[in-house]
Amino acid sequence: MRGRAKRGGFVIAVVSAAVVGACTAPPPPDGPVPSPAGTSGRTCAPAAVRSCALPYPSDQWTVADRSTPTGLRLDLPADLIPASVQSALGPGAHLEDVQAGADGFSAVGPVVFELDRPVDAASLPADGGDVVRVFDRATGEPVPLRVELTLDSIRQGAPDTIVMAWPQVRWEPGRTYVARLADGLSGPQGAPGRPAGMDDTAGVGGSFISSVRADLARIEGDRWDTTLEATRFTVRSTRTATATMDRIVAAARAADHPVRNLTVGPAPLTPSGSAVVRGEVQLSDFRDADGVVRADRPPVGTWVPFVMVLPARPAGPDGAPVVVYGHGLTAAKETLLVVAEANAVHGMATIGIDVPNHGDRQAGEGGYLLDITTPGTLGRLVSMPLQGEVDTVSLFRAITAHMADLDLAGPGATGWNAPDGRPDLDTARLLYQGTSMGGVLGAASITQIPELDGAYLQVPGSGIADILYHSQLWPLFAGVVPWGASAGDAAALRGLATLLLDPAENSYLVDRLRDGAPPLFVQYGVGDGVVPNFSTERLAVLADLPLVGPEISPLSLDLRRSGADAVPADGRGIAQVYPLHSSTEMSAFMAHLSFAEPAADVVLDQWLTNRSRALGLGAG
């Protein structure tokens, strides 16, 4: 998130003016900060400063519902976000979409506090210290945090006024947490003020804030006089978070996924390949005309191009095991070439399709990815990951049901000239590989494919929104926040967006991999600025993956160690790779390309050898 787009002199001038204005403006008056409800007439959180939606999240915006696992459901006020901001949001991104089916808030969303004046980042500990604390309401245990002054607020002309606290791993589904911001922050205009609503127990929301005070007193003693802001929130259950995924995956697995229009050509970019096969596969599309996934919508069969590289020498007598490849953000299916040669050396075929709004999937789908990074197309944008994850499930079904008898090429580099009377593919042996976005989405997909024999993810992570907000790529997506939104409302929208992304979020799913089925291995680059290391290590913790090989850079989370330098026999683990081929200035970006490092090639080869043996094919 620290990387921000510099869009010409106009933007620089606006940002400079905002910074100078923030530094030279007179300080806010001393005393309690009045609630914005008094001037807006809208429903506001009791501890609100400027945005009625903050602090976020808040159980004040829930109602009792005995039909849900948490006993609650979200009931966000219609005027929580200003109408002028909401009107800019298109289909699939309104408050009713945010709260649909949710019995709590996202497990990987932020806690957000707003300040009435800017503060120095140096006064805010990176782990929250004693300034920001979040406690499990039932146990009183503090949650390890990553805390920041979000630099994105400079876009709204209010730098250093938004505090965000993220869970290092996740807020546990179904649990309730109490969060507070205490004294300790300082800045050029003095210490931030305390919202008047914190002591207004008779006002709107007074009973809620009183109960939060009681919770905190029970957990850490009565420190209310030094508490600036506080909130309490319940995390949605895994059942409601995965309900859409479970429903549409079941429909996709039950549907037929034929292939057609097959063509065969040489594989000049894959020395160990015999042929490149192109064709189309029918996928189950659950999106409506606006590109928004609707779980209750019958799927539409949609033909999508695929590309596949066949090996010159299949790994076994039944043909080549099949590896499905998931490509990265802004890339396309043809980038499967980064793994196709390594796979072909081991006698494996590699096949890939485009994620929606990438490669050949633009016409009729809203255009290219960066064309839909607007408020009006946010619903389509947040549906893209979920549809992409289910597409992978559909592709695996197509492989097993319609590609087992394919005979399009023979052995050797010239095998594309003619078939040889033997099946090209061994569709009983299936693997998945994904890079970057293909790893993030793939981590969810592989939990839905019981036939899978293993997965290898390069530079993946957990927490889609958390990754994106802290990625060097965020400036490409920041335009989804409506123009004119205040810093507080923009931060609240970024929090609410995590609920829209929850149906595609692997953080609710990868703990299913803890029993080793399918075995998962992860490779990531030290200092990655595109998919930050904290998100990759979060994935490893949730899936209980051991660190394999040396700890090149200190881990942010406590991972268990395998005690070995090579891929373990069970095919599970996580390995670090250092971006040696990089300048200091480019190291964060080049770390994301660490899969191209020779050290990463060694790890991938070890994993392929490991899986070949596990599949009964020798060393590959």
CSV table of C-alpha atoms in Angstrom, one decimal, residues 51-378:
chain,number,residue,atom,x,y,z
A,51,SER,CA,-17.3,8.7,9.3
A,52,CYS,CA,-20.5,7.3,10.8
A,53,ALA,CA,-19.3,3.8,9.9
A,54,LEU,CA,-16.2,3.9,12.2
A,55,PRO,CA,-15.0,2.3,14.3
A,56,TYR,CA,-15.4,-0.7,12.2
A,57,PRO,CA,-16.5,-3.5,12.5
A,58,SER,CA,-19.2,-3.2,15.1
A,59,ASP,CA,-21.8,-5.6,16.5
A,60,GLN,CA,-24.0,-2.5,16.8
A,61,TRP,CA,-24.8,-3.3,13.1
A,62,THR,CA,-26.1,-6.8,13.9
A,63,VAL,CA,-29.4,-8.3,15.0
A,64,ALA,CA,-30.3,-11.5,16.7
A,65,ASP,CA,-31.0,-14.5,14.3
A,66,ARG,CA,-31.3,-17.9,15.9
A,67,SER,CA,-31.0,-19.6,12.4
A,68,THR,CA,-27.3,-18.7,12.0
A,69,PRO,CA,-24.3,-20.4,13.7
A,70,THR,CA,-23.4,-17.1,15.5
A,71,GLY,CA,-26.9,-16.3,16.5
A,72,LEU,CA,-26.6,-13.0,14.6
A,73,ARG,CA,-26.9,-11.5,11.1
A,74,LEU,CA,-25.6,-8.3,9.8
A,75,ASP,CA,-28.1,-5.4,9.5
A,76,LEU,CA,-26.2,-2.4,8.2
A,77,PRO,CA,-28.1,0.9,8.3
A,78,ALA,CA,-29.0,2.1,4.9
A,79,ASP,CA,-27.4,5.4,5.6
A,80,LEU,CA,-24.2,4.1,7.1
A,81,ILE,CA,-22.2,5.3,4.1
A,82,PRO,CA,-23.3,8.7,2.5
A,83,ALA,CA,-25.8,8.3,-0.3
A,84,SER,CA,-23.5,10.2,-2.7
A,85,VAL,CA,-20.8,7.6,-2.2
A,86,GLN,CA,-23.2,4.6,-2.3
A,87,SER,CA,-24.7,5.9,-5.6
A,88,ALA,CA,-21.4,5.5,-7.3
A,89,LEU,CA,-21.3,1.7,-6.5
A,90,GLY,CA,-22.7,-0.6,-9.2
A,91,PRO,CA,-24.6,-3.9,-9.0
A,92,GLY,CA,-23.2,-6.4,-6.5
A,93,ALA,CA,-21.4,-3.8,-4.4
A,94,HIS,CA,-24.2,-2.2,-2.4
A,95,LEU,CA,-24.8,-2.7,1.4
A,96,GLU,CA,-27.4,-5.3,0.8
A,97,ASP,CA,-24.8,-7.3,-1.1
A,98,VAL,CA,-22.2,-6.8,1.6
A,99,GLN,CA,-24.4,-8.3,4.3
A,100,ALA,CA,-26.2,-10.9,2.3
A,101,GLY,CA,-26.0,-14.2,4.3
A,102,ALA,CA,-23.4,-12.9,6.7
A,103,ASP,CA,-23.7,-13.7,10.4
A,104,GLY,CA,-20.7,-11.6,11.3
A,105,PHE,CA,-17.7,-9.8,9.9
A,106,SER,CA,-14.8,-11.1,7.8
A,107,ALA,CA,-12.2,-13.2,9.4
A,108,VAL,CA,-9.4,-11.4,7.5
A,109,GLY,CA,-10.8,-7.8,7.6
A,110,PRO,CA,-9.3,-4.9,9.4
A,111,VAL,CA,-10.3,-3.1,12.6
A,112,VAL,CA,-10.5,0.6,11.7
A,113,PHE,CA,-10.3,3.6,13.9
A,114,GLU,CA,-10.5,7.3,12.8
A,115,LEU,CA,-8.7,10.2,14.4
A,116,ASP,CA,-9.7,13.8,14.5
A,117,ARG,CA,-6.1,14.9,13.7
A,118,PRO,CA,-3.0,13.5,12.1
A,119,VAL,CA,-0.5,11.6,14.2
A,120,ASP,CA,3.1,10.5,13.8
A,121,ALA,CA,3.6,7.0,12.5
A,122,ALA,CA,6.5,6.6,15.0
A,123,SER,CA,4.0,6.8,17.9
A,124,LEU,CA,2.1,3.8,16.7
A,125,PRO,CA,3.8,0.4,17.4
A,126,ALA,CA,3.8,-2.0,14.4
A,127,ASP,CA,2.2,-4.7,16.6
A,128,GLY,CA,-0.1,-2.2,18.3
A,129,GLY,CA,1.8,-2.3,21.6
A,130,ASP,CA,-0.5,-1.0,24.3
A,131,VAL,CA,-2.1,1.6,22.0
A,132,VAL,CA,-4.2,-0.8,19.9
A,133,ARG,CA,-5.4,-4.1,21.4
A,134,VAL,CA,-7.9,-6.7,20.3
A,135,PHE,CA,-9.1,-9.3,22.7
A,136,ASP,CA,-11.0,-12.5,22.4
A,137,ARG,CA,-14.2,-11.6,24.4
A,138,ALA,CA,-14.6,-15.1,25.9
A,139,THR,CA,-11.0,-15.9,26.8
A,140,GLY,CA,-9.5,-12.4,27.2
A,141,GLU,CA,-6.5,-13.5,25.1
A,142,PRO,CA,-5.0,-10.7,23.0
A,143,VAL,CA,-4.8,-11.3,19.3
A,144,PRO,CA,-1.4,-10.8,17.5
A,145,LEU,CA,-1.8,-7.8,15.2
A,146,ARG,CA,-0.2,-5.8,12.4
A,147,VAL,CA,-1.1,-2.2,13.0
A,148,GLU,CA,-0.6,0.8,10.7
A,149,LEU,CA,-1.5,4.3,9.8
A,150,THR,CA,-2.9,3.7,6.4
A,151,LEU,CA,-1.2,5.9,3.8
A,152,ASP,CA,-4.1,5.5,1.5
A,153,SER,CA,-6.0,8.3,3.4
A,154,ILE,CA,-3.7,10.8,1.8
A,155,ARG,CA,-5.8,10.3,-1.3
A,156,GLN,CA,-8.8,11.7,0.6
A,157,GLY,CA,-6.8,14.7,1.9
A,158,ALA,CA,-6.6,13.4,5.5
A,159,PRO,CA,-3.2,11.7,5.9
A,160,ASP,CA,-2.3,9.9,9.1
A,161,THR,CA,-5.8,9.9,10.5
A,162,ILE,CA,-6.8,6.2,9.9
A,163,VAL,CA,-5.6,3.4,12.1
A,164,MET,CA,-6.0,-0.1,10.8
A,165,ALA,CA,-5.3,-3.3,12.8
A,166,TRP,CA,-5.1,-6.6,10.9
A,167,PRO,CA,-5.0,-10.1,12.4
A,168,GLN,CA,-1.6,-11.7,11.8
A,169,VAL,CA,-3.4,-14.8,10.9
A,170,ARG,CA,-7.2,-14.3,11.2
A,171,TRP,CA,-10.0,-13.6,13.5
A,172,GLU,CA,-11.4,-17.0,14.3
A,173,PRO,CA,-14.8,-17.7,12.7
A,174,GLY,CA,-17.7,-17.5,15.1
A,175,ARG,CA,-15.7,-15.8,17.8
A,176,THR,CA,-16.4,-12.3,19.3
A,177,TYR,CA,-13.7,-9.7,19.8
A,178,VAL,CA,-13.3,-6.5,21.7
A,179,ALA,CA,-11.0,-3.8,20.2
A,180,ARG,CA,-9.8,-0.5,21.7
A,181,LEU,CA,-7.5,2.4,20.8
A,182,ALA,CA,-5.8,4.0,23.8
A,183,ASP,CA,-3.8,7.1,24.6
A,184,GLY,CA,-0.2,7.1,23.3
A,185,LEU,CA,-0.5,8.6,19.9
A,186,SER,CA,1.0,12.1,19.2
A,187,GLY,CA,1.4,14.4,16.3
A,188,PRO,CA,2.0,18.0,15.1
A,189,GLN,CA,-1.4,19.1,16.4
A,190,GLY,CA,-1.2,17.2,19.7
A,191,ALA,CA,-2.8,14.0,20.9
A,192,PRO,CA,-6.0,12.9,19.1
A,193,GLY,CA,-9.3,13.8,20.8
A,194,ARG,CA,-11.8,11.4,22.3
A,195,PRO,CA,-15.3,11.0,20.7
A,196,ALA,CA,-18.0,12.4,22.9
A,197,GLY,CA,-20.1,9.3,22.3
A,198,MET,CA,-17.6,7.2,24.4
A,199,ASP,CA,-19.2,8.6,27.5
A,200,ASP,CA,-22.7,9.2,26.3
A,201,THR,CA,-24.4,6.1,27.7
A,202,ALA,CA,-27.8,7.7,27.4
A,203,GLY,CA,-27.5,8.5,23.7
A,204,VAL,CA,-28.1,6.3,20.6
A,205,GLY,CA,-25.7,3.4,20.9
A,206,GLY,CA,-25.2,4.1,24.6
A,207,SER,CA,-26.0,0.6,25.7
A,208,PHE,CA,-23.6,-0.9,23.1
A,209,ILE,CA,-20.7,1.3,24.2
A,210,SER,CA,-21.5,0.6,27.9
A,211,SER,CA,-21.3,-3.2,27.2
A,212,VAL,CA,-18.0,-2.7,25.4
A,213,ARG,CA,-16.7,-0.8,28.4
A,214,ALA,CA,-17.8,-3.7,30.7
A,215,ASP,CA,-16.1,-6.2,28.4
A,216,LEU,CA,-12.8,-4.3,28.5
A,217,ALA,CA,-13.0,-3.8,32.3
A,218,ARG,CA,-13.4,-7.5,32.8
A,219,ILE,CA,-10.5,-8.3,30.5
A,220,GLU,CA,-7.9,-5.7,31.4
A,221,GLY,CA,-9.3,-3.7,34.3
A,222,ASP,CA,-11.0,-0.3,34.2
A,223,ARG,CA,-8.9,1.8,31.8
A,224,TRP,CA,-11.8,3.7,30.2
A,225,ASP,CA,-10.4,7.1,31.0
A,226,THR,CA,-7.4,6.4,28.7
A,227,THR,CA,-9.4,4.6,26.0
A,228,LEU,CA,-10.0,6.9,23.0
A,229,GLU,CA,-12.2,4.5,20.9
A,230,ALA,CA,-13.6,1.0,21.2
A,231,THR,CA,-15.8,-1.5,19.4
A,232,ARG,CA,-16.9,-5.1,19.6
A,233,PHE,CA,-17.5,-7.5,16.7
A,234,THR,CA,-18.4,-11.0,15.9
A,235,VAL,CA,-16.7,-12.9,13.1
A,236,ARG,CA,-18.9,-14.7,10.6
A,237,SER,CA,-19.1,-18.5,10.7
A,238,THR,CA,-17.2,-20.6,8.2
A,239,ARG,CA,-20.6,-22.0,7.1
A,240,THR,CA,-21.9,-18.6,5.9
A,241,ALA,CA,-18.5,-17.6,4.5
A,242,THR,CA,-18.3,-20.7,2.3
A,243,ALA,CA,-22.0,-21.2,1.6
A,244,THR,CA,-21.8,-19.7,-1.9
A,245,MET,CA,-18.7,-21.6,-2.8
A,246,ASP,CA,-20.1,-24.9,-1.6
A,247,ARG,CA,-23.3,-24.4,-3.5
A,248,ILE,CA,-21.8,-23.4,-6.9
A,249,VAL,CA,-19.0,-25.9,-6.7
A,250,ALA,CA,-21.6,-28.7,-6.2
A,251,ALA,CA,-23.5,-27.4,-9.3
A,252,ALA,CA,-20.2,-27.2,-11.3
A,253,ARG,CA,-19.2,-30.7,-10.4
A,254,ALA,CA,-22.6,-32.1,-11.4
A,255,ALA,CA,-22.5,-30.3,-14.8
A,256,ASP,CA,-21.0,-31.6,-18.0
A,257,HIS,CA,-17.8,-29.9,-19.3
A,258,PRO,CA,-17.1,-31.0,-22.8
A,259,VAL,CA,-14.2,-29.9,-25.0
A,260,ARG,CA,-14.2,-28.9,-28.7
A,261,ASN,CA,-12.3,-27.4,-31.6
A,262,LEU,CA,-9.0,-29.1,-30.8
A,263,THR,CA,-5.9,-28.2,-32.8
A,264,VAL,CA,-2.4,-29.5,-32.5
A,265,GLY,CA,1.0,-27.8,-33.2
A,266,PRO,CA,4.6,-28.0,-32.2
A,267,ALA,CA,6.0,-26.9,-28.8
A,268,PRO,CA,9.0,-24.8,-29.8
A,269,LEU,CA,9.3,-23.1,-26.4
A,270,THR,CA,9.2,-26.4,-24.4
A,271,PRO,CA,12.2,-28.5,-25.4
A,272,SER,CA,10.9,-31.5,-23.6
A,273,GLY,CA,7.4,-31.2,-25.1
A,274,SER,CA,5.9,-32.9,-28.1
A,275,ALA,CA,2.9,-30.7,-28.9
A,276,VAL,CA,0.8,-27.7,-28.0
A,277,VAL,CA,-2.9,-28.5,-28.0
A,278,ARG,CA,-5.4,-25.7,-28.2
A,279,GLY,CA,-9.2,-26.0,-27.9
A,280,GLU,CA,-12.2,-24.9,-25.9
A,281,VAL,CA,-13.8,-26.2,-22.7
A,282,GLN,CA,-17.3,-25.5,-21.5
A,283,LEU,CA,-17.3,-24.0,-18.0
A,284,SER,CA,-20.1,-23.4,-15.6
A,285,ASP,CA,-20.6,-19.6,-15.3
A,286,PHE,CA,-22.6,-18.4,-12.3
A,287,ARG,CA,-22.5,-14.6,-13.1
A,288,ASP,CA,-25.4,-12.5,-14.1
A,289,ALA,CA,-25.4,-9.9,-16.9
A,290,ASP,CA,-23.5,-7.5,-14.6
A,291,GLY,CA,-20.8,-10.0,-13.9
A,292,VAL,CA,-21.9,-10.7,-10.3
A,293,VAL,CA,-21.9,-14.3,-9.0
A,294,ARG,CA,-25.4,-15.3,-7.9
A,295,ALA,CA,-25.5,-18.6,-6.0
A,296,ASP,CA,-29.2,-19.1,-6.8
A,297,ARG,CA,-28.6,-18.6,-10.5
A,298,PRO,CA,-28.5,-21.7,-12.7
A,299,PRO,CA,-25.1,-21.9,-14.3
A,300,VAL,CA,-24.7,-21.0,-18.0
A,301,GLY,CA,-22.3,-23.2,-20.1
A,302,THR,CA,-19.7,-20.9,-21.4
A,303,TRP,CA,-17.0,-21.9,-23.9
A,304,VAL,CA,-13.5,-20.8,-22.9
A,305,PRO,CA,-10.2,-21.3,-24.8
A,306,PHE,CA,-7.5,-23.6,-23.2
A,307,VAL,CA,-3.9,-24.3,-24.0
A,308,MET,CA,-2.1,-27.6,-23.1
A,309,VAL,CA,1.6,-28.7,-23.5
A,310,LEU,CA,2.1,-32.4,-23.9
A,311,PRO,CA,5.5,-34.0,-22.9
A,312,ALA,CA,7.7,-35.7,-25.4
A,313,ARG,CA,7.9,-38.7,-23.1
A,314,PRO,CA,4.8,-39.4,-20.9
A,315,ALA,CA,5.7,-40.4,-17.3
A,316,GLY,CA,3.8,-43.7,-17.4
A,317,PRO,CA,2.3,-46.3,-19.7
A,318,ASP,CA,-1.2,-44.7,-19.2
A,319,GLY,CA,-0.1,-41.3,-20.5
A,320,ALA,CA,1.0,-38.1,-18.9
A,321,PRO,CA,-0.3,-37.0,-15.5
A,322,VAL,CA,-2.1,-33.7,-15.9
A,323,VAL,CA,-1.1,-30.5,-14.2
A,324,VAL,CA,-3.6,-27.6,-14.2
A,325,TYR,CA,-1.9,-24.2,-14.1
A,326,GLY,CA,-3.3,-21.0,-12.6
A,327,HIS,CA,-1.8,-17.8,-13.9
A,328,GLY,CA,-1.1,-14.5,-12.2
A,329,LEU,CA,-2.9,-11.2,-11.9
A,330,THR,CA,-3.0,-9.2,-15.2
A,331,ALA,CA,-1.3,-12.2,-17.0
A,332,ALA,CA,-2.8,-15.0,-19.1
A,333,LYS,CA,-2.9,-18.8,-19.5
A,334,GLU,CA,0.1,-18.8,-21.8
A,335,THR,CA,2.3,-18.0,-18.8
A,336,LEU,CA,2.0,-21.7,-18.0
A,337,LEU,CA,5.3,-21.9,-19.9
A,338,VAL,CA,7.1,-20.9,-16.6
A,339,VAL,CA,6.3,-24.5,-15.4
A,340,ALA,CA,5.6,-26.4,-18.6
A,341,GLU,CA,9.2,-27.4,-19.3
A,342,ALA,CA,9.9,-28.6,-15.8
A,343,ASN,CA,6.6,-30.6,-15.9
A,344,ALA,CA,7.5,-32.0,-19.3
A,345,VAL,CA,10.9,-33.2,-18.1
A,346,HIS,CA,9.0,-35.3,-15.6
A,347,GLY,CA,6.6,-36.6,-18.3
A,348,MET,CA,3.6,-34.4,-17.2
A,349,ALA,CA,1.2,-32.4,-19.3
A,350,THR,CA,0.3,-28.8,-18.4
A,351,ILE,CA,-3.0,-27.2,-19.2
A,352,GLY,CA,-4.4,-23.7,-18.4
A,353,ILE,CA,-7.3,-21.4,-19.0
A,354,ASP,CA,-7.7,-17.7,-18.4
A,355,VAL,CA,-9.3,-16.3,-15.3
A,356,PRO,CA,-12.2,-13.9,-16.2
A,357,ASN,CA,-11.1,-10.5,-17.5
A,358,HIS,CA,-7.7,-11.9,-18.5
A,359,GLY,CA,-6.3,-13.1,-21.7
A,360,ASP,CA,-9.0,-14.3,-24.1
A,361,ARG,CA,-11.8,-13.7,-21.6
A,362,GLN,CA,-12.5,-10.0,-22.1
A,363,ALA,CA,-15.1,-9.6,-24.8
A,364,GLY,CA,-18.6,-10.0,-23.3
A,365,GLU,CA,-17.1,-10.2,-19.7
A,366,GLY,CA,-16.7,-6.5,-19.0
A,367,GLY,CA,-13.3,-6.1,-20.6
A,368,TYR,CA,-9.8,-6.4,-19.3
A,369,LEU,CA,-9.1,-6.6,-15.6
A,370,LEU,CA,-8.0,-2.9,-15.3
A,371,ASP,CA,-11.1,-1.8,-17.1
A,372,ILE,CA,-13.2,-2.9,-14.2
A,373,THR,CA,-11.4,-1.3,-11.3
A,374,THR,CA,-14.1,1.4,-10.9
A,375,PRO,CA,-16.8,1.9,-8.3
A,376,GLY,CA,-19.5,1.0,-10.9
A,377,THR,CA,-17.9,-2.3,-11.7
A,378,LEU,CA,-16.7,-3.3,-8.2
